[in-house]
Each structure stands twice: as C-alpha cells, then as structure tokens.
C-alpha cells in the first residue's frame, strides 16, 4: 500500500508570501496529482505530473521520483489561494491513495 | 469537452432516507470510483468499478450501494444503514493507464439532518 504524507497540515501566510506544500509517498509511482478544494466547495484538479516541474499561473508543482517526493509552490500568495491542497498517488488496482490535505489560509 | 459531472453540488436529506448521488462521464473511461471525505480527513475509497456490470467494495463500503449498468454512469446510493452519511463525496474515472489517466468530478456535499 502506498502511504502518503503531506506537510504541513495547516499553513497560514500573509498575502504575497511564497508557500510550499510537501507530499511524500512510500512506493514508486508513475504520476502524481495535486488537487485544490475551496472551503465548502468542490475539487479542482491542478496538476498531474510524472517528472520534473509544471507551472500554471502562480502555481508550480515539482516531483522527484527518486526521492519519492513532490512539492506544490504558490508564488505571490493571495487570499483567494486559501483552500485545502491534496496530493494523490496510484495504489494497487489503478486506485488512488490521497494525502490528508494541507489547509492553507492566506491573510490580506 | 469531456469530463465528469456530479450532481447536485449540495444535497440535504432527512435521517433514515436513502439518497442517490449521480456521477456521469463522457470520457469513455472503463473505470469509475467513489470516494468519501470527512472533515479534516483524507479521501477514502467507497466502491469502484473496472468495467460495466462489475464493481468492488473499497475500504468503507458499509452502508453504500452502487450500480454500473452503463459505462457512462456510476450512481452511489447512501442507504439508511450508513451511520454517518454527512460528508463530501467525490467521483472519479480512469482510462486504466495509471494515475495519469484519472479525471475527477467536482464532488457532492451531502448533509443529513
């Protein structure tokens, strides 16, 4: 079973700060997902990555397959970035295992 | 554009009533999944289906039922036997090509009063 750990569990930042969220997993994978969930809202898929780095606006996701680690960075954070960020990795039988999520609060 | 549609986004039901959550995909994916999220916890697998007319229990299947009569549709029924049905429910589908082939619905937030 692929164990997934996210850190930190909670994060508070001032508007404009650089934010990093980490995701570590125990079993080698082919790809990893980063998802965003706004308070009371639904899930939005941010990235799927299998190597290197991807960038979308102020969001950057990186993955190190050898280290079994991925990071999600938010540059120039804004209050609308306040959400729960979740990573997900493959498990047996083409299922996914999800991290517990990182709750981000960006204060103006 | 292809995708997954979950409806409704918010759902309220009285205790003791069965309720069915809808999940439809037009991606031609063989596999579909239902996950549950409780406040402060990670998403957990309820049921999954790898092919039409077949499905398997996940980690927390008690109190739930599913059907997969069509490739596009994988409805989840929350029965009165589910002790704590209030939660966020996420549907997903996959082309079977590992994590890269996953697509997620936006979710349904069920509140039982």
mmCIF file of C-alpha atoms in Angstrom:
data_model
loop_
_atom_site.group_PDB
_atom_site.id
_atom_site.type_symbol
_atom_site.label_atom_id
_atom_site.label_comp_id
_atom_site.label_asym_id
_atom_site.label_seq_id
_atom_site.Cartn_x
_atom_site.Cartn_y
_atom_site.Cartn_z
ATOM 1 C CA UNK A 1 0.000 0.000 0.000
ATOM 2 C CA UNK A 2 1.308 3.446 -0.870
ATOM 3 C CA UNK A 3 1.482 5.629 2.234
ATOM 4 C CA UNK A 4 1.118 9.336 1.514
ATOM 5 C CA UNK A 5 2.120 12.079 3.906
ATOM 6 C CA UNK A 6 1.570 15.767 3.431
ATOM 7 C CA UNK A 7 3.171 18.572 5.371
ATOM 8 C CA UNK A 8 2.352 20.873 6.894
ATOM 9 C CA UNK A 9 -1.224 20.028 7.869
ATOM 10 C CA UNK A 10 -2.044 23.702 8.285
ATOM 11 C CA UNK A 11 -0.321 26.784 6.976
ATOM 12 C CA UNK A 12 -1.038 30.480 7.464
ATOM 13 C CA UNK A 13 0.674 33.064 5.289
ATOM 14 C CA UNK A 14 0.490 36.786 4.672
ATOM 15 C CA UNK A 15 -0.580 37.924 1.242
ATOM 16 C CA UNK A 16 2.383 37.963 -1.115
ATOM 17 C CA UNK A 17 4.377 35.274 0.663
ATOM 18 C CA UNK A 18 5.837 32.215 -1.027
ATOM 19 C CA UNK A 19 4.158 28.982 0.083
ATOM 20 C CA UNK A 20 5.448 25.410 -0.148
ATOM 21 C CA UNK A 21 3.438 22.263 0.485
ATOM 22 C CA UNK A 22 5.123 18.871 0.564
ATOM 23 C CA UNK A 23 3.954 15.378 -0.333
ATOM 24 C CA UNK A 24 5.957 12.209 0.335
ATOM 25 C CA UNK A 25 4.976 8.690 -0.633
ATOM 26 C CA UNK A 26 6.377 5.250 0.115
ATOM 27 C CA UNK A 27 6.100 3.327 -3.166
ATOM 28 C CA UNK A 28 7.449 4.353 -6.566
ATOM 29 C CA UNK A 29 4.804 5.817 -8.854
ATOM 30 C CA UNK A 30 4.197 6.751 -12.477
ATOM 31 C CA UNK A 31 2.410 10.037 -11.800
ATOM 32 C CA UNK A 32 1.029 12.200 -9.023
ATOM 33 C CA UNK A 33 -1.959 14.530 -8.769
ATOM 34 C CA UNK A 34 -2.347 17.820 -6.947
ATOM 35 C CA UNK A 35 -5.920 18.867 -6.204
ATOM 36 C CA UNK A 36 -7.442 22.026 -4.720
ATOM 37 C CA UNK A 37 -10.565 22.214 -2.568
ATOM 38 C CA UNK A 38 -12.007 25.590 -1.580
ATOM 39 C CA UNK A 39 -13.960 25.853 1.699
ATOM 40 C CA UNK A 40 -17.368 24.310 1.163
ATOM 41 C CA UNK A 41 -16.543 23.815 -2.471
ATOM 42 C CA UNK A 42 -15.678 21.059 -4.837
ATOM 43 C CA UNK A 43 -12.446 19.526 -6.033
ATOM 44 C CA UNK A 44 -10.385 21.087 -8.812
ATOM 45 C CA UNK A 45 -7.522 19.205 -10.439
ATOM 46 C CA UNK A 46 -4.419 21.427 -10.516
ATOM 47 C CA UNK A 47 -1.656 19.233 -11.862
ATOM 48 C CA UNK A 48 -0.817 15.734 -12.932
ATOM 49 C CA UNK A 49 2.908 15.232 -13.197
ATOM 50 C CA UNK A 50 5.227 12.320 -13.721
ATOM 51 C CA UNK A 51 8.578 14.106 -13.773
ATOM 52 C CA UNK A 52 10.238 17.467 -13.401
ATOM 53 C CA UNK A 53 8.186 20.589 -12.981
ATOM 54 C CA UNK A 54 4.906 22.095 -14.173
ATOM 55 C CA UNK A 55 3.733 25.689 -13.869
ATOM 56 C CA UNK A 56 0.286 27.197 -14.123
ATOM 57 C CA UNK A 57 -0.006 30.849 -13.272
ATOM 58 C CA UNK A 58 1.369 31.329 -9.767
ATOM 59 C CA UNK A 59 1.331 27.618 -9.012
ATOM 60 C CA UNK A 60 4.379 25.408 -9.541
ATOM 61 C CA UNK A 61 4.496 21.664 -8.923
ATOM 62 C CA UNK A 62 7.688 19.647 -8.819
ATOM 63 C CA UNK A 63 8.335 15.956 -8.390
ATOM 64 C CA UNK A 64 11.459 13.938 -7.584
ATOM 65 C CA UNK A 65 10.709 10.342 -8.499
ATOM 66 C CA UNK A 66 13.909 9.003 -6.905
ATOM 67 C CA UNK A 67 13.242 10.785 -3.616
ATOM 68 C CA UNK A 68 9.509 9.885 -3.720
ATOM 69 C CA UNK A 69 8.618 13.490 -3.029
ATOM 70 C CA UNK A 70 6.587 16.249 -4.622
ATOM 71 C CA UNK A 71 6.125 19.896 -3.739
ATOM 72 C CA UNK A 72 3.464 22.436 -4.615
ATOM 73 C CA UNK A 73 4.578 26.072 -4.520
ATOM 74 C CA UNK A 74 2.367 29.147 -4.563
ATOM 75 C CA UNK A 75 4.192 32.337 -5.506
ATOM 76 C CA UNK A 76 2.899 35.773 -4.503
ATOM 77 C CA UNK A 77 0.098 34.175 -2.472
ATOM 78 C CA UNK A 78 -3.333 35.795 -2.438
ATOM 79 C CA UNK A 79 -6.339 35.323 -0.121
ATOM 80 C CA UNK A 80 -8.171 33.516 -2.922
ATOM 81 C CA UNK A 81 -5.482 30.805 -2.677
ATOM 82 C CA UNK A 82 -6.966 29.849 0.705
ATOM 83 C CA UNK A 83 -8.025 26.242 0.264
ATOM 84 C CA UNK A 84 -7.118 22.657 1.086
ATOM 85 C CA UNK A 85 -4.448 21.209 -1.206
ATOM 86 C CA UNK A 86 -4.380 17.445 -1.654
ATOM 87 C CA UNK A 87 -1.887 15.145 -3.332
ATOM 88 C CA UNK A 88 -2.853 11.722 -4.677
ATOM 89 C CA UNK A 89 -0.724 8.803 -5.878
ATOM 90 C CA UNK A 90 -1.528 5.473 -7.534
ATOM 91 C CA UNK A 91 -2.332 2.418 -5.449
ATOM 92 C CA UNK A 92 -2.860 -1.199 -6.440
ATOM 93 C CA UNK A 93 -5.639 -1.912 -8.907
ATOM 94 C CA UNK A 94 -5.424 1.508 -10.540
ATOM 95 C CA UNK A 95 -6.899 3.140 -7.451
ATOM 96 C CA UNK A 96 -5.573 6.308 -5.818
ATOM 97 C CA UNK A 97 -4.334 6.985 -2.305
ATOM 98 C CA UNK A 98 -4.848 10.536 -1.103
ATOM 99 C CA UNK A 99 -2.836 12.577 1.338
ATOM 100 C CA UNK A 100 -4.629 14.111 4.293
ATOM 101 C CA UNK A 101 -4.505 17.565 2.779
ATOM 102 C CA UNK A 102 -2.834 20.855 3.697
ATOM 103 C CA UNK A 103 -5.147 23.642 4.796
ATOM 104 C CA UNK A 104 -3.790 26.972 3.564
ATOM 105 C CA UNK A 105 -5.003 30.337 4.838
ATOM 106 C CA UNK A 106 -3.664 33.474 3.205
ATOM 107 C CA UNK A 107 -4.371 36.650 5.165
ATOM 108 C CA UNK A 108 -4.667 40.024 3.442
ATOM 109 C CA UNK B 1 -15.229 18.815 -23.792
ATOM 110 C CA UNK B 2 -15.078 15.503 -21.968
ATOM 111 C CA UNK B 3 -15.399 15.334 -18.231
ATOM 112 C CA UNK B 4 -17.228 14.072 -15.180
ATOM 113 C CA UNK B 5 -20.484 15.553 -13.942
ATOM 114 C CA UNK B 6 -21.576 15.110 -10.378
ATOM 115 C CA UNK B 7 -24.946 16.371 -9.316
ATOM 116 C CA UNK B 8 -26.133 18.031 -7.262
ATOM 117 C CA UNK B 9 -23.282 20.022 -5.698
ATOM 118 C CA UNK B 10 -25.114 20.275 -2.366
ATOM 119 C CA UNK B 11 -27.714 17.803 -1.108
ATOM 120 C CA UNK B 12 -29.788 17.734 2.050
ATOM 121 C CA UNK B 13 -31.718 14.718 3.289
ATOM 122 C CA UNK B 14 -33.582 13.685 6.379
ATOM 123 C CA UNK B 15 -32.143 10.953 8.537
ATOM 124 C CA UNK B 16 -33.381 7.494 7.568
ATOM 125 C CA UNK B 17 -33.875 8.296 3.894
ATOM 126 C CA UNK B 18 -31.871 6.680 1.120
ATOM 127 C CA UNK B 19 -30.256 9.141 -1.270
ATOM 128 C CA UNK B 20 -28.588 8.567 -4.643
ATOM 129 C CA UNK B 21 -25.658 10.650 -5.873
ATOM 130 C CA UNK B 22 -25.176 10.939 -9.597
ATOM 131 C CA UNK B 23 -21.898 10.582 -11.498
ATOM 132 C CA UNK B 24 -21.731 10.702 -15.289
ATOM 133 C CA UNK B 25 -18.659 10.718 -17.531
ATOM 134 C CA UNK B 26 -18.285 11.137 -21.279
ATOM 135 C CA UNK B 27 -14.598 10.220 -21.413
ATOM 136 C CA UNK B 28 -15.159 6.602 -22.458
ATOM 137 C CA UNK B 29 -13.310 5.522 -19.317
ATOM 138 C CA UNK B 30 -13.743 1.933 -18.196
ATOM 139 C CA UNK B 31 -13.047 2.507 -14.503
ATOM 140 C CA UNK B 32 -15.029 4.675 -12.092
ATOM 141 C CA UNK B 33 -14.606 5.345 -8.377
ATOM 142 C CA UNK B 34 -16.419 6.825 -5.395
ATOM 143 C CA UNK B 35 -14.504 8.432 -2.517
ATOM 144 C CA UNK B 36 -15.686 9.927 0.742
ATOM 145 C CA UNK B 37 -14.102 12.801 2.673
ATOM 146 C CA UNK B 38 -14.817 13.653 6.306
ATOM 147 C CA UNK B 39 -13.792 16.986 7.831
ATOM 148 C CA UNK B 40 -10.055 17.087 8.413
ATOM 149 C CA UNK B 41 -9.520 13.654 6.865
ATOM 150 C CA UNK B 42 -8.236 12.317 3.573
ATOM 151 C CA UNK B 43 -10.405 10.854 0.850
ATOM 152 C CA UNK B 44 -11.248 7.168 1.280
ATOM 153 C CA UNK B 45 -12.447 4.677 -1.317
ATOM 154 C CA UNK B 46 -16.065 3.520 -1.040
ATOM 155 C CA UNK B 47 -16.634 1.493 -4.231
ATOM 156 C CA UNK B 48 -15.004 1.141 -7.607
ATOM 157 C CA UNK B 49 -15.882 -0.398 -10.935
ATOM 158 C CA UNK B 50 -13.337 -1.519 -13.520
ATOM 159 C CA UNK B 51 -15.897 -2.444 -16.151
ATOM 160 C CA UNK B 52 -19.618 -2.296 -16.854
ATOM 161 C CA UNK B 53 -21.788 -4.626 -14.733
ATOM 162 C CA UNK B 54 -18.963 -5.216 -12.260
ATOM 163 C CA UNK B 55 -17.916 -3.375 -9.113
ATOM 164 C CA UNK B 56 -15.905 -3.993 -5.939
ATOM 165 C CA UNK B 57 -16.046 -2.730 -2.381
ATOM 166 C CA UNK B 58 -13.436 -0.260 -1.276
ATOM 167 C CA UNK B 59 -12.254 0.458 2.244
ATOM 168 C CA UNK B 60 -15.528 1.864 3.614
ATOM 169 C CA UNK B 61 -18.365 0.240 1.623
ATOM 170 C CA UNK B 62 -20.724 -0.468 4.537
ATOM 171 C CA UNK B 63 -23.998 1.438 4.192
ATOM 172 C CA UNK B 64 -23.485 2.193 0.498
ATOM 173 C CA UNK B 65 -24.554 0.549 -2.745
ATOM 174 C CA UNK B 66 -23.658 1.168 -6.398
ATOM 175 C CA UNK B 67 -24.601 0.019 -9.871
ATOM 176 C CA UNK B 68 -22.777 0.125 -13.194
ATOM 177 C CA UNK B 69 -25.353 -0.639 -15.854
ATOM 178 C CA UNK B 70 -23.834 1.793 -18.343
ATOM 179 C CA UNK B 71 -20.222 2.734 -18.984
ATOM 180 C CA UNK B 72 -21.019 6.430 -18.541
ATOM 181 C CA UNK B 73 -22.808 6.201 -15.215
ATOM 182 C CA UNK B 74 -21.856 5.065 -11.698
ATOM 183 C CA UNK B 75 -24.519 6.190 -9.192
ATOM 184 C CA UNK B 76 -23.899 5.849 -5.466
ATOM 185 C CA UNK B 77 -26.767 5.213 -3.050
ATOM 186 C CA UNK B 78 -26.260 6.217 0.564
ATOM 187 C CA UNK B 79 -28.605 3.942 2.483
ATOM 188 C CA UNK B 80 -30.190 4.426 5.870
ATOM 189 C CA UNK B 81 -27.718 1.834 7.167
ATOM 190 C CA UNK B 82 -24.855 4.321 6.787
ATOM 191 C CA UNK B 83 -24.378 5.627 10.315
ATOM 192 C CA UNK B 84 -22.676 8.918 9.465
ATOM 193 C CA UNK B 85 -23.668 9.872 5.927
ATOM 194 C CA UNK B 86 -22.876 13.584 6.185
ATOM 195 C CA UNK B 87 -19.693 14.018 4.148
ATOM 196 C CA UNK B 88 -18.183 15.182 0.875
ATOM 197 C CA UNK B 89 -18.411 12.598 -1.934
ATOM 198 C CA UNK B 90 -16.055 12.582 -4.917
ATOM 199 C CA UNK B 91 -16.473 10.603 -8.107
ATOM 200 C CA UNK B 92 -13.544 9.883 -10.427
ATOM 201 C CA UNK B 93 -12.872 7.912 -13.568
ATOM 202 C CA UNK B 94 -9.800 6.387 -15.144
ATOM 203 C CA UNK B 95 -8.655 5.078 -18.501
ATOM 204 C CA UNK B 96 -6.670 2.405 -16.693
ATOM 205 C CA UNK B 97 -3.326 3.946 -17.577
ATOM 206 C CA UNK B 98 -2.214 4.649 -14.043
ATOM 207 C CA UNK B 99 -2.518 7.916 -12.179
ATOM 208 C CA UNK B 100 -2.080 9.890 -15.365
ATOM 209 C CA UNK B 101 -5.410 8.709 -16.713
ATOM 210 C CA UNK B 102 -7.527 9.952 -13.827
ATOM 211 C CA UNK B 103 -10.249 12.586 -14.096
ATOM 212 C CA UNK B 104 -12.108 13.979 -11.081
ATOM 213 C CA UNK B 105 -15.647 15.236 -10.592
ATOM 214 C CA UNK B 106 -16.202 18.360 -8.530
ATOM 215 C CA UNK B 107 -17.933 16.491 -5.711
ATOM 216 C CA UNK B 108 -21.255 16.453 -3.854
ATOM 217 C CA UNK B 109 -21.603 17.679 -0.294
ATOM 218 C CA UNK B 110 -24.290 15.639 1.473
ATOM 219 C CA UNK B 111 -25.818 16.831 4.712
ATOM 220 C CA UNK B 112 -28.228 14.596 6.606
ATOM 221 C CA UNK B 113 -30.384 16.300 9.210
#
